[in-house]
Short mmCIF file of C-alpha atoms and ligand atoms in Angstrom, two decimals:
data_model
loop_
_atom_site.label_atom_id
_atom_site.label_comp_id
_atom_site.label_asym_id
_atom_site.label_seq_id
_atom_site.Cartn_x
_atom_site.Cartn_y
_atom_site.Cartn_z
CA UNK H 1 -149.22 -96.17 9.58
CA UNK H 2 -145.58 -96.27 9.65
CA UNK H 3 -143.74 -98.02 6.69
CA UNK H 4 -143.36 -101.81 7.32
CA UNK H 5 -139.75 -102.33 6.12
CA UNK H 6 -140.30 -106.44 5.45
CA UNK H 7 -139.10 -108.09 2.65
CA UNK H 8 -142.00 -110.24 1.81
CA UNK H 9 -144.79 -108.87 3.31
CA UNK H 10 -145.40 -108.09 7.03
CA UNK H 11 -146.72 -112.22 8.01
CA UNK H 12 -143.93 -113.85 5.77
CA UNK H 13 -141.02 -115.14 8.19
CA UNK H 14 -137.30 -115.11 6.76
CA UNK H 15 -135.40 -118.37 7.79
CA UNK H 16 -132.34 -117.13 9.64
CA UNK H 17 -129.58 -119.73 10.52
CA UNK H 18 -128.17 -119.54 13.61
CA UNK H 19 -124.88 -118.94 13.68
CA UNK H 20 -123.95 -118.66 17.36
CA UNK H 21 -125.85 -119.62 20.88
CA UNK H 22 -123.92 -118.65 24.11
CA UNK H 23 -125.62 -119.03 27.77
CA UNK H 24 -125.21 -115.45 29.17
CA UNK H 25 -126.60 -116.59 32.93
CA UNK H 26 -128.76 -119.37 34.11
CA UNK H 27 -132.02 -118.03 31.96
CA UNK H 28 -130.52 -116.00 29.01
CA UNK H 29 -128.79 -117.02 26.11
CA UNK H 30 -127.11 -115.13 23.14
CA UNK H 31 -128.40 -115.80 19.42
CA UNK H 32 -126.66 -114.35 16.60
CA UNK H 33 -128.05 -115.37 13.61
CA UNK H 34 -127.56 -114.47 10.23
CA UNK H 35 -130.53 -113.28 7.43
CA UNK H 36 -131.31 -113.80 4.05
CA UNK H 37 -130.60 -110.24 3.47
CA UNK H 38 -129.58 -107.22 5.92
CA UNK H 39 -132.61 -106.15 7.92
CA UNK H 40 -132.08 -102.80 8.06
CA UNK H 41 -133.23 -101.87 11.63
CA UNK H 42 -133.15 -98.65 13.79
CA UNK H 43 -132.47 -98.48 17.16
CA UNK H 44 -134.91 -100.29 19.48
CA UNK H 45 -137.06 -101.93 16.88
CA UNK H 46 -137.80 -105.39 17.24
CA UNK H 47 -138.66 -108.76 15.69
CA UNK H 48 -141.10 -111.34 15.81
CA UNK H 49 -139.25 -114.48 16.07
CA UNK H 50 -141.04 -118.02 15.49
CA UNK H 51 -140.44 -121.78 15.07
CA UNK H 52 -142.99 -123.76 12.72
CA UNK H 53 -145.34 -125.41 14.72
CA UNK H 54 -144.38 -124.05 18.19
CA UNK H 55 -145.15 -120.53 17.89
CA UNK H 56 -143.84 -116.69 17.67
CA UNK H 57 -142.87 -114.07 20.32
CA UNK H 58 -141.57 -110.17 20.35
CA UNK H 59 -137.72 -110.68 20.80
CA UNK H 60 -135.76 -107.12 20.82
CA UNK H 61 -133.10 -106.80 18.33
CA UNK H 62 -130.08 -106.19 20.76
CA UNK H 63 -127.41 -104.87 17.94
CA UNK H 64 -127.14 -101.50 16.48
CA UNK H 65 -127.72 -100.94 12.91
CA UNK H 66 -125.52 -102.81 10.49
CA UNK H 67 -125.11 -103.02 6.70
CA UNK H 68 -124.46 -107.25 7.06
CA UNK H 69 -127.32 -109.57 7.50
CA UNK H 70 -126.72 -110.47 11.01
CA UNK H 71 -129.24 -110.12 13.95
CA UNK H 72 -128.19 -110.40 17.55
CA UNK H 73 -130.79 -111.16 20.33
CA UNK H 74 -130.68 -112.38 23.89
CA UNK H 75 -133.75 -114.80 24.84
CA UNK H 76 -135.04 -115.79 28.16
CA UNK H 77 -136.17 -118.72 28.60
CA UNK H 78 -139.82 -118.03 29.92
CA UNK H 79 -142.44 -119.79 28.53
CA UNK H 80 -143.22 -122.65 25.77
CA UNK H 81 -141.46 -121.30 22.61
CA UNK H 82 -138.26 -119.49 24.05
CA UNK H 83 -137.73 -122.95 26.11
CA UNK H 84 -137.37 -124.80 22.37
CA UNK H 85 -135.09 -121.69 20.94
CA UNK H 86 -132.91 -122.63 24.04
CA UNK H 87 -132.11 -125.91 22.90
CA UNK H 88 -131.08 -124.89 19.46
CA UNK H 89 -127.89 -125.19 17.67
CA UNK H 90 -125.97 -123.59 15.49
CA UNK H 91 -126.97 -124.68 11.90
CA UNK H 92 -130.32 -124.52 12.61
CA UNK H 93 -133.20 -121.52 11.48
CA UNK H 94 -135.62 -119.64 13.14
CA UNK H 95 -138.35 -117.38 11.47
CA UNK H 96 -137.89 -113.84 11.76
CA UNK H 97 -140.58 -111.36 10.96
CA UNK H 98 -139.54 -107.51 11.06
CA UNK H 99 -137.74 -105.31 11.88
CA UNK H 100 -140.97 -103.76 13.45
CA UNK H 101 -141.86 -101.19 15.86
CA UNK H 102 -141.06 -97.29 16.24
CA UNK H 103 -137.85 -97.62 17.49
CA UNK H 104 -135.26 -94.53 18.66
CA UNK H 105 -134.22 -92.17 16.16
CA UNK H 106 -130.32 -91.54 16.01
CA UNK H 107 -130.62 -87.67 15.43
CA UNK H 108 -132.71 -86.85 18.45
CA UNK H 109 -129.68 -87.70 20.44
CA UNK H 110 -126.96 -85.59 18.20
CA UNK H 111 -125.49 -82.97 20.28
CA UNK H 112 -127.11 -84.12 23.61
CA UNK H 113 -125.71 -86.24 27.08
CA UNK H 114 -127.79 -89.18 27.23
CA UNK H 115 -128.32 -91.14 30.38
CA UNK H 116 -129.23 -95.01 29.74
CA UNK H 117 -130.63 -96.58 32.92
CA UNK H 118 -131.70 -100.14 32.25
CA UNK H 119 -132.92 -103.33 34.67
CA UNK H 120 -132.76 -106.81 34.14
CA UNK H 121 -133.34 -107.63 30.04
CA UNK H 122 -133.71 -103.64 29.76
CA UNK H 123 -130.10 -103.38 28.42
CA UNK H 124 -130.95 -106.08 25.82
CA UNK H 125 -132.90 -103.46 23.98
CA UNK H 126 -130.95 -100.36 24.94
CA UNK H 127 -128.01 -102.14 23.87
CA UNK H 128 -129.03 -101.42 20.22
CA UNK H 129 -128.68 -97.65 20.73
CA UNK H 130 -125.97 -97.77 23.31
CA UNK H 131 -123.53 -99.09 20.48
CA UNK H 132 -123.85 -96.63 17.69
CA UNK H 133 -124.20 -93.98 20.18
CA UNK H 134 -120.48 -95.07 21.66
CA UNK H 135 -119.44 -95.44 18.08
CA UNK H 136 -119.65 -91.84 17.26
CA UNK H 137 -117.69 -90.18 20.10
CA UNK H 138 -118.18 -86.70 17.87
CA UNK H 139 -121.90 -86.63 17.21
CA UNK H 140 -122.79 -86.94 21.18
CA UNK H 141 -122.19 -85.64 24.60
CA UNK H 142 -121.26 -87.34 27.87
CA UNK H 143 -122.81 -90.98 27.93
CA UNK H 144 -124.28 -92.45 31.14
CA UNK H 145 -125.21 -95.93 31.37
CA UNK H 146 -127.09 -97.16 34.71
CA UNK H 147 -127.56 -101.10 34.65
CA UNK H 148 -129.19 -102.97 37.56
CA UNK H 149 -130.18 -106.43 38.35
CA UNK H 150 -131.06 -108.43 40.97
CA UNK H 151 -127.68 -110.18 41.79
CA UNK H 152 -124.14 -110.49 40.22
CA UNK H 153 -125.48 -113.97 38.18
CA UNK H 154 -128.09 -112.20 36.42
CA UNK H 155 -126.01 -109.93 34.93
CA UNK H 156 -125.86 -109.39 30.98
CA UNK H 157 -123.57 -108.28 29.01
CA UNK H 158 -120.87 -107.81 32.09
CA UNK H 159 -117.83 -107.40 29.62
CA UNK H 160 -119.00 -104.88 27.52
CA UNK H 161 -120.22 -102.82 30.02
CA UNK H 162 -116.88 -102.98 31.46
CA UNK H 163 -115.21 -102.17 28.32
CA UNK H 164 -117.61 -99.50 27.85
CA UNK H 165 -116.68 -97.82 30.93
CA UNK H 166 -113.41 -97.52 29.23
CA UNK H 167 -114.74 -95.74 25.96
CA UNK H 168 -114.56 -92.43 27.32
CA UNK H 169 -111.86 -89.50 26.86
CA UNK H 170 -112.12 -85.64 28.00
CA UNK H 171 -113.97 -84.89 24.82
CA UNK H 172 -116.76 -87.39 25.03
CA UNK H 173 -116.71 -88.57 28.77
CA UNK H 174 -118.64 -92.03 29.41
CA UNK H 175 -119.69 -93.41 32.89
CA UNK H 176 -120.86 -96.74 33.40
CA UNK H 177 -122.86 -97.25 37.14
CA UNK H 178 -123.07 -101.39 37.53
CA UNK H 179 -125.66 -102.19 40.44
CA UNK H 180 -127.41 -105.07 42.25
CA UNK H 181 -129.35 -105.32 44.28
CA UNK H 182 -128.43 -108.41 46.27
CA UNK H 183 -124.69 -110.08 45.88
CA UNK H 184 -126.24 -113.07 46.65
CA UNK H 185 -122.65 -113.51 48.56
CA UNK H 186 -120.96 -113.82 45.25
CA UNK H 187 -117.70 -112.01 44.00
CA UNK H 188 -118.75 -107.91 42.55
CA UNK H 189 -116.86 -105.14 41.68
CA UNK H 190 -120.13 -102.98 41.13
CA UNK H 191 -122.39 -100.92 43.43
CA UNK H 192 -125.04 -102.55 45.72
CA UNK H 193 -128.53 -100.70 45.49
CA UNK H 194 -131.52 -100.23 43.39
CA UNK H 195 -130.74 -98.90 39.47
CA UNK H 196 -132.60 -95.75 40.40
CA UNK H 197 -130.21 -95.08 43.54
CA UNK H 198 -127.72 -93.30 41.75
CA UNK H 199 -129.83 -90.70 39.54
CA UNK H 200 -129.98 -88.32 42.40
CA UNK H 201 -125.92 -87.60 42.24
CA UNK H 202 -125.18 -87.62 38.24
CA UNK H 203 -124.28 -84.24 37.07
CA UNK H 204 -126.78 -83.49 34.62
CA UNK H 205 -128.25 -80.76 32.48
CA UNK H 206 -131.37 -80.95 32.06
CA UNK H 207 -131.46 -78.79 28.90
CA UNK H 208 -129.12 -81.01 27.02
CA UNK H 209 -130.06 -84.74 28.15
CA UNK H 210 -131.97 -87.25 26.74
CA UNK H 211 -132.69 -90.11 28.41
CA UNK H 212 -133.42 -93.58 27.71
CA UNK H 213 -135.39 -96.47 30.13
CA UNK H 214 -135.92 -99.89 30.13
CA UNK H 215 -136.57 -102.37 32.51
CA UNK H 216 -139.59 -103.80 34.80
CA UNK H 217 -142.88 -101.91 34.87
CA UNK H 218 -141.84 -100.74 38.53
CA UNK H 219 -138.84 -98.98 37.58
CA UNK H 220 -140.24 -96.66 35.28
CA UNK H 221 -142.73 -94.85 37.88
CA UNK H 222 -139.25 -94.48 40.63
CA UNK H 223 -136.74 -93.54 37.51
CA UNK H 224 -139.51 -90.65 36.51
CA UNK H 225 -139.88 -89.67 39.76
CA UNK H 226 -136.67 -89.20 40.40
CA UNK H 227 -135.58 -88.11 36.97
CA UNK H 228 -138.39 -85.21 37.03
CA UNK H 229 -137.08 -84.22 40.93
CA UNK H 230 -133.57 -83.42 38.51
CA UNK H 231 -135.47 -81.17 36.05
CA UNK H 232 -135.38 -83.43 33.16
CA UNK H 233 -139.03 -82.72 30.77
CA UNK H 234 -141.12 -85.67 30.17
CA UNK H 235 -140.18 -85.22 26.15
CA UNK H 236 -136.71 -85.45 27.40
CA UNK H 237 -137.61 -89.32 28.32
CA UNK H 238 -138.17 -92.21 26.48
CA UNK H 239 -139.19 -95.12 27.93
CA UNK H 240 -138.78 -98.94 25.82
CA UNK H 241 -142.43 -100.57 27.18
CA UNK H 242 -143.41 -104.02 26.45
CA UNK H 243 -146.92 -105.60 26.31
CA UNK H 244 -148.23 -109.18 24.95
CA UNK H 245 -148.08 -108.89 21.33
CA UNK H 246 -149.16 -111.15 18.25
CA UNK H 247 -149.37 -109.47 14.82
CA UNK H 248 -146.43 -106.77 14.91
CA UNK H 249 -148.20 -104.55 12.72
CA UNK H 250 -151.04 -102.61 14.97
CA UNK H 251 -153.74 -105.08 13.13
CA UNK H 252 -154.56 -107.41 16.15
CA UNK H 253 -154.97 -105.15 19.05
CA UNK H 254 -153.22 -107.44 21.36
CA UNK H 255 -150.86 -104.85 22.51
CA UNK H 256 -153.24 -101.62 22.81
CA UNK H 257 -152.28 -99.00 25.15
CA UNK H 258 -155.33 -96.77 25.03
CA UNK H 259 -155.43 -95.38 21.05
CA UNK H 260 -152.12 -96.65 20.12
CA UNK H 261 -150.44 -99.81 19.74
CA UNK H 262 -147.43 -101.16 21.64
CA UNK H 263 -145.91 -103.22 18.35
CA UNK H 264 -146.24 -99.77 15.50
CA UNK H 265 -146.27 -96.87 17.80
CA UNK H 266 -143.98 -98.36 20.28
CA UNK H 267 -142.61 -100.08 22.15
CA UNK H 268 -140.16 -96.81 22.35
CA UNK H 269 -142.53 -93.84 23.75
CA UNK H 270 -141.39 -90.49 24.24
CA UNK H 271 -142.81 -89.85 28.07
CA UNK H 272 -144.84 -86.80 27.26
CA UNK H 273 -147.40 -88.36 24.29
CA UNK H 274 -148.00 -91.21 27.27
CA UNK H 275 -147.77 -90.00 30.54
CA UNK H 276 -151.19 -89.51 31.15
CA UNK H 277 -152.28 -92.40 28.87
CA UNK H 278 -154.39 -94.49 32.01
CA UNK H 279 -152.67 -98.16 30.09
CA UNK H 280 -149.61 -96.72 29.58
CA UNK H 281 -146.97 -96.96 32.67
CA UNK H 282 -148.75 -99.87 34.86
C1 LIG E 1 -141.41 -105.42 22.38
C2 LIG E 1 -140.87 -106.93 23.04
C3 LIG E 1 -139.63 -107.03 23.00
C4 LIG E 1 -138.90 -108.36 23.64
N1 LIG E 1 -138.07 -108.58 23.69
C5 LIG E 1 -137.21 -109.63 24.30
C6 LIG E 1 -135.83 -109.99 24.19
O1 LIG E 1 -135.16 -109.10 23.83
N2 LIG E 1 -135.71 -111.32 25.02
C7 LIG E 1 -136.64 -111.97 25.41
O2 LIG E 1 -136.59 -112.97 26.24
N3 LIG E 1 -137.50 -111.55 25.78
C8 LIG E 1 -138.49 -110.49 25.05
N4 LIG E 1 -139.74 -110.41 25.14
C9 LIG E 1 -140.67 -111.36 25.72
C10 LIG E 1 -141.04 -112.31 25.11
O3 LIG E 1 -141.95 -111.84 23.80
C11 LIG E 1 -141.63 -113.09 25.82
O4 LIG E 1 -141.17 -113.79 26.90
C12 LIG E 1 -142.07 -114.56 24.96
O5 LIG E 1 -143.28 -114.27 23.89
C13 LIG E 1 -142.46 -115.79 25.98
O6 LIG E 1 -142.82 -116.73 24.67
P1 LIG E 1 -142.93 -118.33 24.97
O7 LIG E 1 -144.14 -118.84 24.31
O8 LIG E 1 -141.67 -118.82 25.44
O9 LIG E 1 -143.53 -117.94 26.80
P2 LIG E 1 -145.13 -118.01 27.14
O10 LIG E 1 -145.45 -119.67 27.24
O11 LIG E 1 -146.44 -117.38 26.35
O12 LIG E 1 -145.13 -117.39 28.26
C14 LIG E 1 -144.23 -116.24 29.12
C15 LIG E 1 -145.16 -116.29 30.71
O13 LIG E 1 -145.86 -115.38 30.19
C16 LIG E 1 -147.17 -115.98 30.84
N5 LIG E 1 -148.20 -115.59 29.95
C17 LIG E 1 -148.28 -116.57 28.85
N6 LIG E 1 -149.41 -115.78 28.40
C18 LIG E 1 -150.05 -114.77 28.94
C19 LIG E 1 -150.81 -113.89 28.82
N7 LIG E 1 -152.09 -113.93 27.61
N8 LIG E 1 -151.27 -112.61 29.80
C20 LIG E 1 -150.38 -112.16 30.70
N9 LIG E 1 -149.11 -113.72 30.80
C21 LIG E 1 -149.15 -114.56 29.82
C22 LIG E 1 -147.05 -116.82 31.32
O14 LIG E 1 -146.98 -117.98 32.22
C23 LIG E 1 -145.29 -117.16 31.14
O15 LIG E 1 -145.26 -116.96 32.86
C24 LIG E 1 -140.27 -108.88 24.91
C25 LIG E 1 -141.69 -108.60 24.23
C26 LIG E 1 -142.06 -107.47 23.97
C27 LIG E 1 -143.25 -107.14 23.93
#
């Protein structure tokens, strides 16, 4: 069992004070909260976020590792808990358990070119890996971020995507490709098409390229097909999977994928470790 990095036991939430709530789209809000102590998380991990008497849900940590006690999240209004979370204001409190999950190990990416392929909310967890990689240009190779959503109104972190595209240099190029399925008659300065479309034209050296994927289930199948066609081995692809989960520590079995639990063995999995599991990439 992985070490459970919780301050007072895995089931006791810490109370975090909301510092900022900002609407990003019609369905998603950005939350910045202050915990009693630093979270000490790895990229790709998540927390169990709760409101007393209402419920608890897994929510990705959207910021890179940091020394202070700040946690950033993006929450989609999806149901009973998240609709109440959307009504909260700065100064109010939420419960936070975690961090949970395997996450990414930054050292795996040292010296590699990194390709991020994200659909919709998928950018939220992968931002926690993008931030530290972009902040340390000497440690990583070429960074490519392909980010897609349905319409311009649904794009998350637009200003950051635009600023990331300006962070490259000769030594460490950064390429950001933003796509929508449909402009829906809104102004749009990116491309139109599926998030998987640019893969065919990427300049990639399969030996030194690692890929991180996060998006809707249908995206994985087609992205993996395109990447495999370009010679990227399954051992070079990381997928961030989502399952309904309850405990966060691999005990309740809600999020089981064959013999693995998504909350503890995942949600980030190296593709070669799960590709043959019947329940993994449905
Ligand atoms: C590791 C991980 C990370 C996540 N990160 C984020 C994040 O960063 N931001 C974010 O917004 N969301 C994230 N999610 C999804 C989020 O946890 C859910 O949207 C949340 O649980 C919804 O809670 P709720 O009580 O508001 O909605 P619910 O009332 O639970 O309803 C949500 C939706 O699920 C359906 N549903 C309810 N119960 C079931 C069931 N048993 N089986 C199938 N469908 C059901 C409902 O009909 C509804 O459409 C993440 C999930 C996981 C597993």
